Short mmCIF file of C-alpha atoms in Angstrom, two decimals:
data_model
loop_
_atom_site.label_atom_id
_atom_site.label_comp_id
_atom_site.label_asym_id
_atom_site.label_seq_id
_atom_site.Cartn_x
_atom_site.Cartn_y
_atom_site.Cartn_z
CA MET B 1 208.47 -62.34 199.75
CA CYS B 2 207.15 -59.64 198.01
CA LEU B 3 205.76 -56.91 200.41
CA LEU B 4 202.26 -56.71 198.53
CA HIS B 5 201.78 -60.38 199.31
CA TYR B 6 203.07 -59.81 202.85
CA PHE B 7 200.45 -56.94 203.56
CA ALA B 8 197.63 -58.85 201.67
CA GLY B 9 197.95 -62.20 203.91
CA ALA B 10 198.37 -64.18 200.69
CA PHE B 11 201.93 -65.38 202.10
CA THR B 12 202.94 -68.72 200.40
CA HIS B 13 200.58 -70.66 202.22
CA GLN B 14 197.43 -72.52 200.81
CA PRO B 15 194.16 -72.75 202.28
CA GLU B 16 194.29 -76.44 202.57
CA GLU B 17 197.49 -76.15 205.25
CA ILE B 18 194.80 -75.42 208.13
CA ASN B 19 194.32 -78.78 208.21
CA SER B 20 198.10 -78.92 209.45
CA ILE B 21 198.22 -76.84 212.20
CA SER B 22 199.21 -77.70 215.90
CA ALA B 23 197.32 -80.00 217.88
CA LYS B 24 197.02 -76.85 220.69
CA ALA B 25 195.72 -74.77 217.81
CA ALA B 26 193.08 -77.42 216.41
CA ASP B 27 191.90 -78.35 219.97
CA LEU B 28 191.39 -74.71 220.83
CA ILE B 29 189.14 -74.22 217.27
CA LYS B 30 187.39 -77.49 218.24
CA ARG B 31 186.31 -76.08 221.86
CA ALA B 32 185.11 -72.85 220.26
CA PHE B 33 182.55 -74.52 218.33
CA GLU B 34 181.70 -77.41 220.79
CA GLU B 35 178.14 -76.08 221.97
CA ILE B 36 177.33 -74.28 218.54
CA ASP B 37 174.86 -76.24 216.08
CA PRO B 38 176.68 -76.21 212.38
CA THR B 39 173.48 -76.33 210.89
CA ARG B 40 172.59 -72.88 212.36
CA LEU B 41 176.15 -71.41 212.07
CA VAL B 42 175.99 -68.26 209.84
CA ASP B 43 178.86 -65.82 208.85
CA TYR B 44 176.55 -62.70 207.93
CA HIS B 45 179.46 -60.78 206.40
CA THR B 46 181.40 -62.35 203.82
CA HIS B 47 182.78 -59.75 201.04
CA ILE B 48 183.45 -60.24 197.35
CA ALA B 49 184.34 -58.13 194.41
CA GLY B 50 185.77 -58.37 190.74
CA ILE B 51 187.03 -56.12 188.04
CA GLY B 52 184.05 -57.55 185.32
CA ALA B 53 186.37 -60.28 183.95
CA SER B 54 183.98 -63.21 182.52
CA GLY B 55 180.94 -60.84 182.35
CA THR B 56 180.44 -60.97 185.77
CA GLY B 57 178.95 -57.20 186.19
CA THR B 58 181.39 -56.24 188.59
CA PHE B 59 183.51 -53.37 188.53
CA VAL B 60 186.11 -51.11 190.31
CA ASN B 61 186.91 -47.28 190.24
CA PRO B 62 188.99 -46.68 187.17
CA LYS B 63 191.50 -44.96 189.54
CA MET B 64 192.22 -48.42 190.95
CA LEU B 65 193.49 -49.30 187.47
CA SER B 66 196.24 -46.81 186.81
CA TRP B 67 199.49 -45.67 188.61
CA ARG B 68 198.27 -42.03 188.01
CA ARG B 69 196.63 -42.67 191.27
CA PRO B 70 199.43 -44.36 193.08
CA PHE B 71 197.93 -44.76 196.71
CA HIS B 72 194.79 -46.49 194.89
CA ARG B 73 196.47 -48.36 192.52
CA LEU B 74 198.58 -49.99 195.38
CA LYS B 75 195.56 -50.82 197.37
CA PHE B 76 194.04 -52.54 194.24
CA LYS B 77 197.15 -54.65 193.75
CA ILE B 78 197.02 -55.55 197.69
CA TYR B 79 193.27 -56.67 197.37
CA LEU B 80 194.50 -58.67 194.24
CA SER B 81 196.90 -60.60 196.20
CA ALA B 82 194.67 -61.14 198.99
CA GLY B 83 192.58 -62.78 196.32
CA ALA B 84 195.36 -64.96 195.17
CA VAL B 85 194.79 -63.28 191.87
CA THR B 86 197.59 -64.23 189.34
CA ASP B 87 195.62 -63.60 185.98
CA VAL B 88 193.84 -60.36 185.90
CA GLU B 89 191.64 -61.57 182.88
CA GLN B 90 190.64 -64.48 185.16
CA ALA B 91 190.47 -62.08 188.37
CA ASP B 92 186.69 -62.71 189.32
CA GLU B 93 187.29 -66.58 188.94
CA GLN B 94 190.42 -66.74 190.98
CA ILE B 95 188.69 -64.69 193.76
CA VAL B 96 185.80 -66.80 194.02
CA GLU B 97 188.02 -70.17 193.90
CA ARG B 98 190.29 -68.66 196.64
CA LEU B 99 187.33 -67.96 198.91
CA VAL B 100 185.73 -71.46 198.31
CA ARG B 101 189.01 -72.84 199.42
CA LEU B 102 189.49 -70.56 202.51
CA ILE B 103 185.67 -71.32 203.45
CA SER B 104 185.72 -75.48 202.57
CA ASN B 105 188.79 -76.25 204.67
CA ILE B 106 187.07 -75.25 207.80
CA LYS B 107 186.09 -78.53 209.02
CA VAL B 108 182.64 -76.21 210.70
CA HIS B 109 182.02 -73.54 208.36
CA GLY B 110 178.54 -73.29 208.62
CA LYS B 111 176.76 -70.86 205.87
CA HIS B 112 178.57 -67.74 204.59
CA ARG B 113 176.12 -64.44 204.07
CA LEU B 114 177.76 -63.24 200.46
CA LEU B 115 177.31 -59.56 200.18
CA ALA B 116 176.36 -57.50 196.98
CA PHE B 117 177.74 -54.22 196.92
CA ASP B 118 175.46 -51.30 195.74
CA LYS B 119 176.82 -48.02 193.94
CA ASN B 120 176.84 -44.53 195.42
CA TYR B 121 173.74 -42.69 194.34
CA ARG B 122 172.85 -39.03 194.74
CA ARG B 123 169.58 -38.12 196.32
CA ASP B 124 168.03 -37.33 193.08
CA GLY B 125 168.48 -41.06 191.93
CA THR B 126 171.39 -40.73 189.75
CA PRO B 127 174.31 -42.76 190.38
CA ASN B 128 177.65 -41.13 190.99
CA LEU B 129 180.38 -43.29 189.70
CA GLU B 130 183.24 -40.99 190.63
CA LYS B 131 182.36 -41.91 194.27
CA THR B 132 181.54 -45.48 193.65
CA GLU B 133 184.65 -47.49 195.12
CA PHE B 134 183.55 -50.77 193.65
CA TYR B 135 180.22 -52.68 192.44
CA VAL B 136 179.00 -55.95 192.80
CA ALA B 137 175.64 -56.70 191.38
CA ASN B 138 173.00 -58.82 193.00
CA ASP B 139 172.58 -60.90 190.19
CA TYR B 140 176.33 -61.91 190.51
CA ILE B 141 175.70 -62.87 194.14
CA PHE B 142 172.91 -64.87 193.58
CA ALA B 143 174.38 -66.62 190.86
CA LEU B 144 177.63 -67.48 193.15
CA ALA B 145 175.03 -68.74 195.81
CA GLU B 146 173.24 -70.94 193.61
CA ARG B 147 176.63 -72.48 192.46
CA HIS B 148 177.83 -72.91 195.91
CA SER B 149 174.82 -73.36 197.70
CA ASP B 150 176.31 -75.46 200.44
CA LEU B 151 178.54 -72.27 201.29
CA PHE B 152 176.70 -69.13 200.43
CA GLU B 153 173.36 -67.49 200.97
CA PRO B 154 172.97 -64.44 198.71
CA VAL B 155 172.77 -60.76 200.64
CA ILE B 156 171.43 -58.36 198.34
CA SER B 157 172.45 -54.28 198.22
CA VAL B 158 170.33 -51.75 197.15
CA ASN B 159 170.71 -47.93 197.46
CA PRO B 160 167.36 -46.64 198.50
CA TYR B 161 168.08 -43.39 196.42
CA ARG B 162 167.93 -45.31 193.08
CA PRO B 163 165.17 -45.02 191.30
CA ASP B 164 163.98 -48.70 191.28
CA ALA B 165 164.97 -49.37 194.91
CA LEU B 166 161.68 -50.55 196.01
CA GLU B 167 161.34 -52.81 192.71
CA GLU B 168 164.80 -54.43 193.24
CA LEU B 169 163.86 -55.00 197.17
CA GLU B 170 160.75 -56.99 196.11
CA ARG B 171 162.54 -58.92 193.41
CA GLY B 172 165.57 -59.74 195.51
CA ALA B 173 163.20 -60.77 198.34
CA LYS B 174 161.45 -63.57 195.61
CA LEU B 175 164.72 -64.62 194.77
CA GLY B 176 165.25 -65.80 198.08
CA ALA B 177 167.36 -62.71 199.80
CA ARG B 178 166.53 -61.97 203.46
CA MET B 179 169.15 -59.28 204.44
CA VAL B 180 170.35 -55.77 202.62
CA LYS B 181 173.94 -55.03 202.79
CA TRP B 182 174.58 -51.02 203.07
CA LEU B 183 177.60 -49.24 203.68
CA PRO B 184 176.54 -45.52 204.01
CA ASN B 185 180.06 -43.85 203.98
CA SER B 186 180.70 -45.32 200.49
CA MET B 187 177.34 -45.57 198.85
CA GLY B 188 176.19 -41.91 199.80
CA ILE B 189 173.30 -42.94 202.13
CA ASP B 190 172.09 -40.87 204.81
CA PRO B 191 170.11 -43.75 206.97
CA SER B 192 168.24 -40.77 208.49
CA ASP B 193 167.01 -39.36 205.56
CA GLU B 194 163.19 -38.95 205.31
CA LEU B 195 163.58 -40.11 201.52
CA CYS B 196 164.53 -43.58 203.14
CA ASP B 197 161.00 -44.00 204.56
CA PRO B 198 159.50 -46.11 201.91
CA PHE B 199 162.57 -48.29 201.60
CA TYR B 200 162.26 -49.11 205.33
CA GLN B 201 158.45 -49.78 204.99
CA LYS B 202 159.31 -51.98 202.01
CA MET B 203 161.90 -53.83 204.05
CA LYS B 204 159.62 -54.28 206.87
CA GLU B 205 157.04 -55.87 204.46
CA LEU B 206 159.19 -57.93 203.04
CA ASN B 207 160.65 -59.08 206.74
CA LEU B 208 164.10 -57.84 205.44
CA ALA B 209 166.74 -57.02 207.84
CA LEU B 210 169.70 -54.23 207.16
CA LEU B 211 173.00 -55.04 207.68
CA SER B 212 174.76 -51.65 207.88
CA HIS B 213 178.36 -50.44 208.53
CA GLY B 214 178.89 -48.18 211.37
CA GLY B 215 181.16 -45.95 212.09
CA ASP B 216 184.41 -45.02 209.77
CA GLU B 217 185.40 -46.60 206.84
CA LYS B 218 189.01 -47.24 206.07
CA ALA B 219 189.16 -50.29 203.50
CA VAL B 220 186.89 -48.12 200.93
CA ASP B 221 187.37 -44.54 199.95
CA THR B 222 184.41 -42.55 201.62
CA LYS B 223 186.24 -39.14 200.89
CA GLU B 224 184.13 -36.64 203.03
CA ASP B 225 180.93 -39.26 204.00
CA GLN B 226 182.58 -40.83 207.07
CA ARG B 227 179.83 -38.87 208.92
CA LEU B 228 177.42 -41.07 207.34
CA GLY B 229 178.55 -43.96 209.50
CA ASN B 230 177.08 -42.45 212.31
CA PRO B 231 174.98 -45.41 213.99
CA LEU B 232 172.67 -42.77 215.59
CA LEU B 233 171.22 -42.51 211.95
CA LEU B 234 170.05 -45.77 211.94
CA ARG B 235 167.38 -45.10 214.61
CA ARG B 236 165.27 -43.82 211.67
CA ALA B 237 165.22 -47.55 210.67
CA LEU B 238 164.54 -49.11 214.00
CA ASP B 239 161.39 -46.42 213.82
CA HIS B 240 160.14 -48.39 211.05
CA ARG B 241 160.60 -51.63 213.00
CA VAL B 242 163.27 -53.07 210.69
CA LYS B 243 165.82 -55.26 212.10
CA VAL B 244 169.40 -53.66 212.10
CA ILE B 245 172.73 -55.12 212.41
CA VAL B 246 175.37 -52.65 212.92
CA ALA B 247 178.47 -54.25 211.37
CA HIS B 248 181.64 -54.13 213.57
CA CYS B 249 179.81 -52.41 216.40
CA ALA B 250 180.59 -48.71 215.12
CA GLY B 251 183.89 -49.54 216.44
CA LEU B 252 186.18 -47.19 214.65
CA GLY B 253 185.98 -43.16 214.69
CA ASP B 254 183.86 -40.32 216.34
CA ASN B 255 180.80 -38.28 215.23
CA LYS B 256 178.43 -35.82 216.19
CA ASP B 257 175.95 -37.01 219.07
CA ILE B 258 172.83 -35.85 217.42
CA ASP B 259 171.19 -36.07 220.74
CA ASP B 260 173.20 -33.68 222.65
CA PRO B 261 172.21 -30.07 221.74
CA ALA B 262 175.66 -28.97 221.67
CA ARG B 263 176.64 -31.94 219.08
CA LYS B 264 179.56 -32.51 220.90
CA ARG B 265 181.82 -35.41 219.01
CA VAL B 266 182.03 -38.83 221.02
CA SER B 267 183.08 -42.24 219.92
CA ASN B 268 180.67 -44.34 217.68
#
């Protein structure tokens, strides 16, 4: 077995094999879902990615496509393995196919909130492509959610620093989105920035919830911006009465306690 496949988790098994697990494992899963109404079951954090094959509008940072940056190239190869990609020219479709098969073979799978992923932007509203690890357009997410409406619900991603941020929130809400995805460490967003106030006000007006990463980020390159994962920075959104979900419970890393005059570093 190739080590890449081992680390990525693709192995040699297929999603359909979940139906042939042991009786004990099957019983455990059944009992775990016993009191859950399948019509209300939602997985609110399902990522998708792509390289722009077939005109999907997605892309990854060029550093992931060259062995001149071996660490990033190796990471990219691992992601391709996890998505069961065998033909890079068909990568986007193969990643979707793999995800659909994985979910469809869960007997009680509910709906999965499929996440767009916006670019890194500077405070002046210009995109910073050098610090954009990958990009998944909102339109791509809407298209996938429409194609697989039994599995997916769309989650838009809008960086508050982009010039058309408020318009994109309105457009997304009209198309059926109910949630906005942020990864501040990667997107260059300071959730406590006063520039975010109009964005929060618009989110509240549209009744959009904010799904924001909290804590350190390990899967995506964040350079010096791990500080933006400080969960306390999201207080500004709460002050605007925006509903906030802090993904992963900010479980990794540490940050300055901004409520402490000494600004001691504490666990996220």
